[in-house]
Structures are given as structure tokens and as C-alpha cells.
Amino acid sequence: MRRRWIAPSAVVWIIVAAAFFLIPLVATLLFSLRSIQTNKCCSGDAYSLIIHDHQFWATIRVSFVLSLETIVISLLLFVPTTYWVHLKLPRLRPVLGFMALIPFVVPPIVLVVGLLNLYKGAPDWFYAKPYGFLATAYVILAFPYMYFSLDAGFRSIDLHTLTEASQSLGASWRTTLTRVILPNIRAAALGGSFLTLAIVMGEFTIASLANFKTFPTYIQIVNESQPYQAAALALLSFLIVWAAMLALLFIGRGRPRPAQVAATR
């Protein structure tokens, strides 16, 4: 067999992309390792102060729970909707695509002001709590990322054949969606979930204007007066988001199931 060599131009672009990605991280790491007292390298004072700050753990928990809540609500809303549109109402696909572009056009500052006025007078458990108001706003922000990921996943499978085969074996609509369709679009659902997680963990404008304490607002507060801690916090947030994405990928894969001949009634 003949060995396949990587083209020199491809190697150059890989090196450029790696440098573009790694140089800012290395620079941030070196800056975060400076001592707070002596301003010299290397020290872990900034990381120690951040890890022992209870606000760090409180805000990271709020943002992470919001991320999971947004992912679950988005999947529950958009998977059945996209499935039904692809299966029965293909003429509505352009309408959904246009609606998914609206969050890109409307600035977050306009969105949060409109939502604050819209939900004024709502119960305190929804209006005054991040898990109610912010989750609603974040589902809107995640709409285009989740929808276009799911739309690409549904277009990549033979939806009508899978549905007809499942129903011909006696499966209900719920069984067809959860045990036949959903495993075939798992990669698309995970892709939309990754993007949603990154958006929620980094969203600042809506949380700040709505006066909620989340992880991005905590980063901004630290960044105003503590530069070394802010650099350490930026790296920690990067690692936390990547660890959460890997955990989500591991959970989403699950264990392979043996092939089944007939669907469950």
C-alpha cells in the first residue's frame, strides 16, 4: 500500500490554526501565574483565590443548571416540531428557518428589555428567578443553533422510510420518535446541545440587565479590579466548558444496543 503524505500547504494551515488557538491561551496562562504581591512569575495565588471564593462555585452552578435546563427545553420543543415539519409539513421549513434567524437580528439588549416588559406581573418563581426568566431567554437565543443542527440531522436520514417501517411494526408515534428517529439524529442533537451549552455559559448581556448573578457576570466583576484572577478565571471557565462538553458527549453516546428485529409496541 502506498503511504499518503500530508500536503505541505495543509501542514502550514494546521500550524497557523494551532498557533491562533494556543498562543492566546499560553499568554493568558503566563499572565495568570504572576504573583499578586511581587508581580513576578510563577505563582498560583490567583487560582487559589478564585477556587476558594464561594461566589465562583455559586455562579458556576447557576450557569451550569441553566445550561442543562435550556438544552432539555430546547430538545423537547424543537425535536418533535422539526420532525413533524419534515414529515408532514415540508412547506413550513422556510418559515421555521426564517424564525430561527430572528435571534441573530434582534440584539440581546433589545430582547431582554422586551422580555422584562412582556413577563412583568408574572409570578415571582418565574420572573424573579434565573431558572425561570433566564431559561426562557436562553431558549430563544439557542433557537437558531439547535434548530439548524436538528434540521441538518433530519435531512441526513430517510425520515419517511424509518417512520413507515416503525409504524408498520406497530410502534406508536412516541416510540417512533424516541426509539427510531432520535438515535439516528443523536449527533445533530449533541451538536446543538454543545452550542447551547457554550452560549449559556458565556452569555452576559441578558443576565446583567436582568440583574441575575451568573458565571459571566461574576467574571466581569472580577475583571474590573483583579486582572490576575480574571486571567485565571478565563482559563478555568474554558476548561470547565470543555469538560462539560466532554461529559455531555459521553452521556449522549451511551452504550451500544444490540440490533432489534421488531419495534416495541
XYZ file of N, CA and C in Angstrom:
795
model
N 0.841 -1.191 0.000
C 0.000 0.000 0.000
C 0.879 1.245 0.000
N 0.462 2.217 -0.735
C 1.214 3.458 -0.838
C 0.810 4.382 0.304
N 1.827 4.962 0.932
C 1.558 5.872 2.043
C 1.016 7.203 1.520
N 0.081 7.726 2.243
C -0.482 9.021 1.889
C 0.214 10.107 2.705
N 0.834 11.016 2.014
C 1.542 12.101 2.679
C 0.653 13.343 2.755
N 0.759 14.030 3.881
C 0.010 15.270 4.039
C 0.664 16.368 3.223
N -0.147 17.097 2.493
C 0.390 18.174 1.651
C 1.048 19.242 2.526
N 2.167 19.833 2.057
C 2.841 20.876 2.852
C 1.933 22.056 3.159
N 1.055 22.421 2.230
C 0.154 23.536 2.496
C -0.803 23.217 3.643
N -1.228 21.936 3.720
C -2.121 21.542 4.821
C -1.401 21.629 6.162
N -0.114 21.237 6.179
C 0.667 21.320 7.420
C 0.802 22.771 7.861
N 1.038 23.649 6.898
C 1.171 25.075 7.230
C -0.115 25.612 7.830
N -1.246 25.285 7.234
C -2.521 25.774 7.757
C -2.826 25.182 9.126
N -2.454 23.925 9.364
C -2.650 23.322 10.687
C -1.815 24.049 11.734
N -0.572 24.373 11.391
C 0.300 25.095 12.333
C -0.248 26.487 12.613
N -0.729 27.168 11.552
C -1.287 28.511 11.738
C -2.534 28.448 12.629
N -3.409 27.468 12.373
C -4.624 27.334 13.188
C -4.286 26.997 14.634
N -3.297 26.108 14.839
C -2.892 25.753 16.205
C -2.293 26.953 16.928
N -1.480 27.736 16.217
C -0.896 28.925 16.839
C -1.967 29.953 17.177
N -2.912 30.131 16.263
C -4.004 31.078 16.505
C -4.815 30.676 17.727
N -4.935 29.388 17.975
C -5.728 28.883 19.094
C -4.927 28.834 20.398
N -3.641 28.455 20.306
C -2.870 28.192 21.516
C -2.132 29.409 22.060
N -1.670 30.306 21.191
C -0.883 31.443 21.672
C -1.656 32.303 22.675
N -2.923 32.675 22.417
C -3.656 33.443 23.446
C -3.815 32.679 24.756
N -4.021 31.350 24.677
C -4.161 30.566 25.902
C -2.865 30.534 26.695
N -1.748 30.361 26.001
C -0.448 30.339 26.691
C -0.147 31.701 27.307
N -0.431 32.775 26.572
C -0.199 34.121 27.106
C -1.067 34.385 28.335
N -2.323 33.953 28.270
C -3.218 34.115 29.424
C -2.732 33.298 30.612
N -2.239 32.093 30.346
C -1.720 31.245 31.422
C -0.513 31.885 32.093
N 0.415 32.399 31.308
C 1.601 33.039 31.892
C 1.225 34.273 32.708
N 0.266 35.030 32.208
C -0.167 36.219 32.948
C -0.856 35.828 34.250
N -1.644 34.758 34.225
C -2.368 34.350 35.434
C -1.443 33.771 36.495
N -0.233 33.347 36.103
C 0.705 32.757 37.059
C 1.586 33.792 37.749
N 1.395 35.053 37.445
C 2.159 36.102 38.135
C 1.687 36.231 39.582
N 2.632 36.501 40.449
C 2.311 36.666 41.860
C 1.582 37.988 42.094
N 0.561 37.959 42.936
C -0.201 39.170 43.224
C 0.623 40.157 44.028
N 1.506 39.657 44.922
C 2.316 40.541 45.762
C 3.528 41.093 45.030
N 4.275 40.224 44.326
C 5.542 40.645 43.705
C 5.427 40.938 42.215
N 4.314 40.552 41.599
C 4.108 40.769 40.163
C 5.120 40.006 39.316
N 5.609 38.885 39.835
C 6.574 38.072 39.116
C 6.035 36.648 38.959
N 6.560 35.981 37.952
C 6.173 34.592 37.692
C 7.094 33.670 38.504
N 6.653 32.595 39.047
C 5.352 31.981 38.790
C 4.697 31.695 40.142
N 3.393 31.854 40.215
C 2.678 31.657 41.458
C 1.250 31.233 41.143
N 0.657 30.517 42.096
C -0.720 30.086 41.923
C -1.687 30.846 42.793
N -1.287 32.074 43.187
C -2.146 32.868 44.072
C -3.506 33.145 43.452
N -3.520 33.509 42.181
C -4.783 33.860 41.530
C -5.734 32.672 41.508
N -5.226 31.486 41.189
C -6.074 30.297 41.149
C -6.571 29.925 42.537
N -5.724 30.084 43.546
C -6.129 29.775 44.907
C -7.265 30.686 45.375
N -7.153 31.977 45.061
C -8.198 32.914 45.474
C -9.516 32.625 44.760
N -9.441 32.286 43.490
C -10.660 32.008 42.735
C -11.338 30.745 43.247
N -10.581 29.681 43.455
C -11.163 28.408 43.857
C -11.784 28.491 45.251
N -11.208 29.322 46.118
C -11.723 29.449 47.479
C -12.796 30.532 47.612
N -13.193 31.118 46.510
C -14.256 32.119 46.533
C -15.598 31.417 46.361
N -16.493 31.565 47.331
C -17.779 30.872 47.252
C -18.641 31.391 46.109
N -18.419 32.652 45.679
C -19.180 33.187 44.547
C -18.844 32.458 43.248
N -17.627 31.997 43.142
C -17.229 31.241 41.955
C -18.067 29.975 41.824
N -18.166 29.208 42.896
C -18.912 27.953 42.851
C -20.413 28.198 42.739
N -20.909 29.255 43.382
C -22.340 29.541 43.320
C -22.765 29.936 41.908
N -21.999 30.819 41.275
C -22.367 31.273 39.938
C -22.144 30.203 38.880
N -21.098 29.392 39.030
C -20.874 28.328 38.050
C -21.979 27.287 38.138
N -22.513 27.067 39.338
C -23.616 26.126 39.486
C -24.880 26.669 38.815
N -25.151 27.969 39.005
C -26.337 28.570 38.384
C -26.248 28.478 36.860
N -25.106 28.846 36.296
C -24.962 28.818 34.837
C -25.023 27.398 34.291
N -24.451 26.441 35.017
C -24.467 25.066 34.528
C -25.881 24.484 34.568
N -26.617 24.755 35.651
C -28.008 24.287 35.726
C -28.853 24.948 34.632
N -28.615 26.232 34.389
C -29.318 26.923 33.306
C -28.995 26.294 31.952
N -27.751 25.890 31.756
C -27.368 25.251 30.502
C -28.133 23.951 30.296
N -28.166 23.115 31.334
C -28.891 21.844 31.224
C -30.382 22.075 31.013
N -30.952 23.053 31.728
C -32.372 23.350 31.571
C -32.679 23.830 30.162
N -31.826 24.701 29.629
C -32.033 25.210 28.272
C -31.926 24.101 27.240
N -30.968 23.192 27.426
C -30.802 22.081 26.486
C -32.027 21.174 26.500
N -32.511 20.839 27.691
C -33.658 19.937 27.796
C -34.907 20.574 27.180
N -35.161 21.842 27.524
C -36.352 22.514 26.976
C -36.246 22.635 25.458
N -35.061 22.984 24.950
C -34.883 23.136 23.511
C -35.112 21.816 22.782
N -34.579 20.722 23.324
C -34.786 19.428 22.675
C -36.244 19.013 22.708
N -36.909 19.243 23.842
C -38.325 18.878 23.941
C -39.192 19.692 22.984
N -38.799 20.932 22.726
C -39.579 21.775 21.826
C -39.260 21.524 20.357
N -37.984 21.464 20.034
C -37.573 21.518 18.635
C -37.472 20.155 17.976
N -37.194 19.086 18.724
C -37.117 17.764 18.085
C -38.478 17.335 17.532
N -39.568 17.342 18.330
C -40.865 16.969 17.743
C -41.328 17.935 16.657
N -41.065 19.237 16.865
C -41.503 20.211 15.863
C -40.785 20.000 14.532
N -39.466 19.855 14.589
C -38.702 19.659 13.356
C -39.060 18.328 12.688
N -39.283 17.323 13.491
C -39.676 16.017 12.946
C -41.011 16.102 12.203
N -41.986 16.752 12.819
C -43.300 16.840 12.207
C -43.279 17.711 10.948
N -42.501 18.772 10.974
C -42.409 19.637 9.800
C -41.752 18.896 8.643
N -40.687 18.162 8.914
C -40.024 17.400 7.851
C -40.914 16.283 7.315
N -41.726 15.705 8.205
C -42.521 14.559 7.793
C -43.815 14.963 7.106
N -44.548 15.936 7.664
C -45.889 16.251 7.199
C -46.029 17.650 6.585
N -45.209 18.593 7.032
C -45.383 19.987 6.600
C -44.081 20.558 6.051
N -43.560 20.003 4.970
C -42.271 20.488 4.449
C -42.314 21.929 3.969
N -43.517 22.442 3.659
C -43.612 23.830 3.205
C -43.323 24.831 4.325
N -43.378 24.381 5.573
C -43.103 25.272 6.701
C -41.620 25.345 7.050
N -40.794 24.571 6.383
C -39.352 24.623 6.675
C -38.768 26.000 6.442
N -39.086 26.682 5.322
C -38.563 28.045 5.174
C -39.062 28.997 6.253
N -40.286 28.794 6.729
C -40.825 29.655 7.787
C -40.042 29.458 9.075
N -39.786 28.198 9.433
C -39.002 27.932 10.632
C -37.572 28.446 10.491
N -37.008 28.297 9.296
C -35.663 28.816 9.069
C -35.589 30.320 9.221
N -36.627 31.010 8.739
C -36.666 32.468 8.904
C -36.823 32.853 10.365
N -37.683 32.137 11.085
C -37.871 32.428 12.504
C -36.590 32.170 13.298
N -35.821 31.175 12.883
C -34.577 30.871 13.581
C -33.521 31.949 13.392
N -33.661 32.756 12.354
C -32.700 33.840 12.116
C -33.002 35.091 12.939
N -34.192 35.178 13.502
C -34.579 36.381 14.246
C -33.663 36.651 15.442
N -33.279 35.633 16.248
C -32.353 35.925 17.353
C -31.017 36.505 16.905
N -30.615 36.260 15.657
C -29.393 36.875 15.148
C -29.594 38.355 14.840
N -30.820 38.722 14.486
C -31.102 40.095 14.075
C -31.406 40.977 15.274
N -32.161 40.440 16.229
C -32.553 41.220 17.411
C -31.404 41.203 18.420
N -30.850 42.349 18.798
C -29.753 42.376 19.776
C -30.222 41.868 21.132
N -29.339 41.228 21.902
C -29.735 40.729 23.228
C -30.265 41.815 24.147
N -29.739 43.043 24.036
C -30.218 44.117 24.907
C -31.668 44.473 24.599
N -32.063 44.388 23.322
C -33.465 44.623 22.957
C -34.317 43.446 23.401
N -33.794 42.247 23.268
C -34.533 41.058 23.653
C -34.849 41.060 25.139
N -33.865 41.389 25.976
C -34.090 41.336 27.416
C -35.065 42.425 27.864
N -34.994 43.604 27.255
C -35.949 44.656 27.611
C -37.369 44.246 27.239
N -37.518 43.660 26.058
C -38.845 43.195 25.646
C -39.379 42.089 26.538
N -38.508 41.144 26.930
C -38.958 40.056 27.789
C -39.297 40.549 29.196
N -38.530 41.513 29.696
C -38.832 42.066 31.021
C -40.203 42.744 31.034
N -40.527 43.444 29.962
C -41.850 44.079 29.881
C -42.956 43.053 29.617
N -42.642 42.037 28.828
C -43.652 41.031 28.486
C -44.067 40.224 29.712
N -43.097 39.840 30.519
C -43.385 38.979 31.662
C -43.575 39.753 32.961
N -43.684 41.064 32.875
C -43.950 41.846 34.082
C -45.310 41.448 34.650
N -45.339 41.196 35.944
C -46.557 40.727 36.576
C -46.650 39.227 36.681
N -45.653 38.509 36.111
C -45.633 37.056 36.231
C -45.287 36.666 37.670
N -45.560 35.438 38.076
C -45.229 35.001 39.441
C -43.735 35.142 39.735
N -43.420 35.377 41.016
C -42.032 35.593 41.405
C -41.164 34.374 41.127
N -41.740 33.165 41.226
C -40.930 31.970 40.993
C -40.433 31.916 39.545
N -41.093 32.646 38.651
C -40.642 32.708 37.257
C -39.890 34.001 36.958
N -40.468 35.128 37.333
C -39.918 36.428 36.934
C -38.668 36.784 37.726
N -38.606 36.414 38.997
C -37.507 36.825 39.861
C -36.464 35.739 40.046
N -36.575 34.631 39.351
C -35.631 33.529 39.486
C -34.932 33.284 38.148
N -33.622 33.005 38.201
C -32.903 32.775 36.936
C -33.376 31.539 36.193
N -33.837 30.520 36.934
C -34.253 29.281 36.282
C -35.590 29.407 35.570
N -36.259 30.535 35.734
C -37.492 30.782 35.002
C -37.277 31.765 33.873
N -36.945 33.013 34.234
C -36.819 34.068 33.228
C -35.631 33.834 32.300
N -34.449 33.572 32.883
C -33.256 33.410 32.045
C -33.362 32.177 31.156
N -33.967 31.107 31.673
C -34.109 29.910 30.847
C -34.955 30.201 29.612
N -36.016 30.991 29.776
C -36.848 31.362 28.633
C -36.065 32.167 27.609
N -35.289 33.136 28.091
C -34.487 33.949 27.180
C -33.418 33.123 26.487
N -32.817 32.196 27.195
C -31.737 31.397 26.605
C -32.263 30.382 25.585
N -33.488 29.898 25.781
C -34.089 29.025 24.765
C -34.257 29.791 23.453
N -34.625 31.071 23.554
C -34.749 31.900 22.345
C -33.390 32.106 21.702
N -32.360 32.380 22.506
C -31.014 32.570 21.960
C -30.488 31.292 21.303
N -30.808 30.152 21.894
C -30.307 28.878 21.373
C -31.130 28.345 20.208
N -32.268 28.973 19.922
C -33.164 28.504 18.868
C -32.446 28.286 17.529
N -31.709 29.267 16.992
C -31.089 29.018 15.687
C -30.060 27.900 15.702
N -29.255 27.807 16.749
C -28.208 26.784 16.806
C -28.817 25.393 16.934
N -29.807 25.261 17.783
C -30.434 23.963 17.964
C -31.243 23.572 16.734
N -31.995 24.518 16.168
C -32.851 24.175 15.033
C -32.031 23.776 13.808
N -31.020 24.583 13.455
C -30.255 24.266 12.250
C -29.455 22.978 12.412
N -29.019 22.654 13.630
C -28.352 21.376 13.856
C -29.326 20.220 13.653
N -30.522 20.340 14.237
C -31.522 19.287 14.076
C -32.006 19.190 12.637
N -32.148 20.324 11.970
C -32.601 20.321 10.578
C -31.609 19.570 9.695
N -30.316 19.795 9.920
C -29.304 19.061 9.155
C -29.357 17.572 9.478
N -29.613 17.225 10.741
C -29.708 15.821 11.103
C -30.901 15.134 10.472
N -32.042 15.789 10.451
C -33.236 15.194 9.840
C -33.080 15.060 8.334
N -32.396 15.997 7.719
C -32.203 15.906 6.266
C -31.232 14.805 5.874
N -30.411 14.348 6.814
C -29.404 13.332 6.501
C -29.943 11.909 6.600
N -31.181 11.731 7.066
C -31.746 10.393 7.202
C -32.990 10.263 6.322
N -33.356 9.024 6.050
C -34.571 8.748 5.273
C -35.741 8.718 6.252
N -36.276 9.882 6.541
C -37.263 10.030 7.603
C -38.545 9.263 7.302
N -39.033 9.357 6.088
C -40.309 8.718 5.747
C -40.195 7.191 5.810
N -39.091 6.641 5.321
C -38.927 5.188 5.355
C -38.834 4.671 6.778
N -38.072 5.355 7.626
C -37.946 4.949 9.020
C -39.290 5.020 9.744
N -40.035 6.081 9.480
C -41.333 6.229 10.143
C -42.312 5.162 9.680
N -42.376 4.917 8.382
C -43.306 3.907 7.860
C -42.928 2.512 8.347
N -41.610 2.223 8.398
C -41.188 0.901 8.868
C -41.524 0.718 10.339
N -41.326 1.757 11.131
C -41.623 1.671 12.558
C -43.115 1.482 12.807
N -43.937 2.248 12.117
C -45.381 2.141 12.332
C -45.950 0.842 11.755
N -45.331 0.333 10.707
C -45.799 -0.940 10.161
C -45.534 -2.093 11.120
N -44.570 -1.912 12.040
C -44.290 -2.923 13.060
C -45.085 -2.684 14.334
N -45.983 -1.711 14.312
C -46.879 -1.493 15.440
C -46.431 -0.454 16.435
N -45.392 0.312 16.128
C -44.898 1.312 17.073
C -45.794 2.547 17.044
N -45.954 3.171 18.196
C -46.711 4.417 18.286
C -45.839 5.580 17.831
N -46.464 6.758 17.749
C -45.692 7.943 17.350
C -44.594 8.248 18.362
N -44.895 8.109 19.644
C -43.888 8.391 20.665
C -42.728 7.406 20.591
N -43.049 6.127 20.395
C -41.999 5.117 20.258
C -41.171 5.360 19.013
N -41.825 5.725 17.925
C -41.097 6.013 16.692
C -40.115 7.157 16.875
N -40.565 8.209 17.558
C -39.705 9.377 17.736
C -38.547 9.094 18.679
N -38.817 8.410 19.788
C -37.793 8.235 20.819
C -36.844 7.078 20.548
N -37.339 6.014 19.902
C -36.517 4.811 19.740
C -36.047 4.562 18.319
N -36.596 5.285 17.370
C -36.178 5.099 15.976
C -35.531 6.365 15.423
N -36.225 7.491 15.545
C -35.731 8.733 14.940
C -34.614 9.345 15.772
N -34.834 9.479 17.069
C -33.867 10.173 17.916
C -32.480 9.535 17.892
N -32.340 8.200 17.950
C -30.982 7.633 17.851
C -30.291 7.947 16.536
N -31.041 8.167 15.479
C -30.432 8.450 14.181
C -30.004 9.913 14.036
N -30.537 10.796 14.892
C -30.122 12.207 14.843
C -29.356 12.577 16.109
N -28.781 11.578 16.780
C -28.080 11.831 18.037
C -26.924 12.803 17.843
N -26.181 12.653 16.764
C -25.046 13.546 16.528
C -25.511 14.986 16.348
N -26.605 15.186 15.630
C -27.134 16.535 15.443
C -27.635 17.109 16.762
N -28.314 16.295 17.572
C -28.798 16.768 18.868
C -27.639 17.127 19.792
N -26.575 16.335 19.761
C -25.403 16.644 20.581
C -24.723 17.919 20.102
N -24.666 18.113 18.783
C -24.072 19.336 18.257
C -24.822 20.575 18.708
N -26.148 20.538 18.609
C -26.940 21.658 19.100
C -26.810 21.850 20.596
N -26.678 20.750 21.344
C -26.508 20.847 22.797
C -25.174 21.482 23.154
N -24.110 21.136 22.418
C -22.804 21.739 22.670
C -22.852 23.253 22.465
N -23.450 23.670 21.372
C -23.546 25.102 21.093
C -24.393 25.816 22.139
N -25.474 25.174 22.558
C -26.325 25.769 23.592
C -25.572 25.908 24.907
N -24.811 24.896 25.267
C -24.019 24.949 26.491
C -23.018 26.094 26.447
N -22.328 26.244 25.323
C -21.343 27.322 25.201
C -22.007 28.698 25.260
N -23.185 28.824 24.654
C -23.887 30.115 24.656
C -24.301 30.497 26.068
N -24.918 29.572 26.789
C -25.423 29.888 28.125
C -24.274 30.164 29.092
N -23.191 29.402 28.995
C -22.066 29.599 29.904
C -21.333 30.904 29.647
N -21.539 31.514 28.477
C -20.841 32.754 28.168
C -21.731 33.969 27.989
N -23.051 33.828 28.196
C -23.968 34.944 27.959
C -23.917 35.938 29.129
N -23.693 37.211 28.803
C -23.527 38.246 29.830
C -24.625 39.306 29.789
N -25.024 39.751 28.615
C -25.904 40.917 28.490
C -27.249 40.707 29.172
N -27.921 39.621 28.855
C -29.257 39.387 29.405
C -29.197 39.200 30.919
N -28.235 38.412 31.396
C -28.126 38.180 32.839
C -27.800 39.464 33.582
N -26.962 40.317 32.997
C -26.576 41.557 33.675
C -27.738 42.541 33.736
N -28.440 42.733 32.616
C -29.551 43.681 32.592
C -30.743 43.179 33.407
N -30.908 41.874 33.499
C -31.986 41.319 34.321
C -31.588 41.201 35.784
N -30.359 41.587 36.095
C -29.868 41.633 37.477
C -29.826 40.247 38.123
N -29.307 39.272 37.367
C -29.094 37.936 37.913
C -27.590 37.675 37.995
N -27.187 36.938 39.001
C -25.778 36.592 39.186
C -25.505 35.245 38.553
N -24.800 35.291 37.428
C -24.388 34.084 36.734
C -22.869 34.100 36.575
N -22.358 33.047 35.981
C -20.904 32.936 35.836
C -20.304 34.061 34.984
N -20.892 34.432 33.858
C -20.319 35.559 33.090
C -20.337 36.886 33.844
N -21.376 37.160 34.622
C -21.386 38.404 35.400
C -20.327 38.368 36.489
N -20.079 37.208 37.058
C -19.011 37.076 38.054
C -17.651 37.342 37.417
N -17.434 36.845 36.199
C -16.168 37.104 35.501
C -15.975 38.602 35.277
N -17.043 39.305 34.906
C -16.951 40.742 34.677
C -16.611 41.489 35.965
N -17.206 41.092 37.080
C -16.920 41.747 38.357
C -15.460 41.550 38.743
N -14.951 40.340 38.574
C -13.542 40.070 38.891
C -12.626 40.824 37.940
N -13.000 40.916 36.686
C -12.165 41.561 35.678
C -12.005 43.051 35.912
N -12.940 43.678 36.614
C -12.871 45.120 36.832
C -11.750 45.538 37.767
N -11.358 44.678 38.705
C -10.381 45.102 39.720
C -9.271 44.091 39.982
N -9.375 42.882 39.440
C -8.398 41.841 39.755
C -7.914 41.191 38.460
N -6.902 41.751 37.816
C -6.507 41.259 36.485
C -5.957 39.844 36.500
N -5.137 39.490 37.492
C -4.567 38.151 37.526
C -5.642 37.096 37.793
N -6.551 37.401 38.720
C -7.649 36.481 38.969
C -8.565 36.358 37.755
N -8.730 37.463 37.015
C -9.570 37.424 35.819
C -8.960 36.508 34.756
N -7.637 36.555 34.600
C -6.974 35.669 33.642
C -7.114 34.207 34.070
N -6.922 33.959 35.370
C -7.089 32.592 35.872
C -8.517 32.120 35.696
N -9.460 33.011 35.916
C -10.872 32.658 35.776
C -11.223 32.367 34.327
N -10.620 33.102 33.402
C -10.873 32.847 31.980
C -10.411 31.448 31.587
N -9.236 31.041 32.064
C -8.752 29.695 31.755
C -9.596 28.624 32.439
N -9.978 28.872 33.687
C -10.823 27.905 34.385
C -12.171 27.743 33.695
N -12.747 28.850 33.246
C -14.025 28.765 32.545
C -13.891 27.999 31.236
N -12.767 28.207 30.553
C -12.514 27.468 29.312
C -12.449 25.966 29.588
N -11.718 25.583 30.633
C -11.592 24.166 30.971
C -12.923 23.582 31.434
N -13.691 24.355 32.196
C -14.975 23.867 32.703
C -15.951 23.617 31.555
N -16.004 24.535 30.605
C -16.909 24.369 29.465
C -16.513 23.150 28.639
N -15.214 22.975 28.403
C -14.773 21.812 27.635
C -15.031 20.519 28.380
N -14.832 20.527 29.703
C -15.127 19.329 30.486
C -16.621 19.007 30.449
N -17.461 20.048 30.519
C -18.905 19.828 30.435
C -19.298 19.273 29.069
N -18.670 19.760 28.014
C -18.964 19.255 26.673
C -18.553 17.788 26.533
N -17.387 17.435 27.083
C -16.949 16.038 27.018
C -17.888 15.134 27.816
N -18.337 15.627 28.977
C -19.285 14.845 29.768
C -20.603 14.666 29.032
N -21.055 15.734 28.375
C -22.295 15.648 27.602
C -22.147 14.678 26.440
N -20.976 14.689 25.802
C -20.720 13.755 24.704
C -20.708 12.315 25.204
N -20.092 12.095 26.362
C -20.031 10.748 26.928
C -21.417 10.242 27.303
N -22.228 11.123 27.906
C -23.586 10.735 28.287
C -24.451 10.505 27.047
N -24.277 11.367 26.030
C -25.101 11.260 24.833
C -24.824 10.011 24.019
N -23.585 9.527 24.065
C -23.270 8.322 23.306
C -23.946 7.095 23.892
N -23.830 6.955 25.206
C -24.436 5.791 25.852
C -23.775 4.506 25.395
N -24.379 3.415 25.762
C -23.868 2.104 25.380
C -24.570 1.605 24.123
N -23.809 1.005 23.208
C -24.449 0.469 22.005
C -25.424 -0.646 22.334
N -26.575 -0.582 21.710
C -27.599 -1.601 21.931
C -27.560 -2.633 20.815
N -27.882 -3.858 21.128
C -27.961 -4.875 20.071
C -29.122 -4.580 19.140
N -28.951 -4.941 17.905
C -29.987 -4.676 16.897
C -31.253 -5.440 17.233
N -32.385 -4.777 17.045
C -33.680 -5.389 17.305
C -34.410 -5.599 15.989
N -35.070 -6.717 15.908
C -35.773 -7.041 14.666
C -37.101 -6.317 14.591
N -37.814 -6.260 15.679
C -39.136 -5.652 15.683
C -39.169 -4.519 16.689
N -40.011 -3.533 16.409
C -40.176 -2.421 17.329
C -41.057 -2.831 18.484
N -40.859 -2.143 19.635
C -41.666 -2.418 20.804
C -43.020 -1.736 20.669
N -44.026 -2.454 20.954
C -45.363 -1.888 20.860
C -45.616 -0.916 22.004
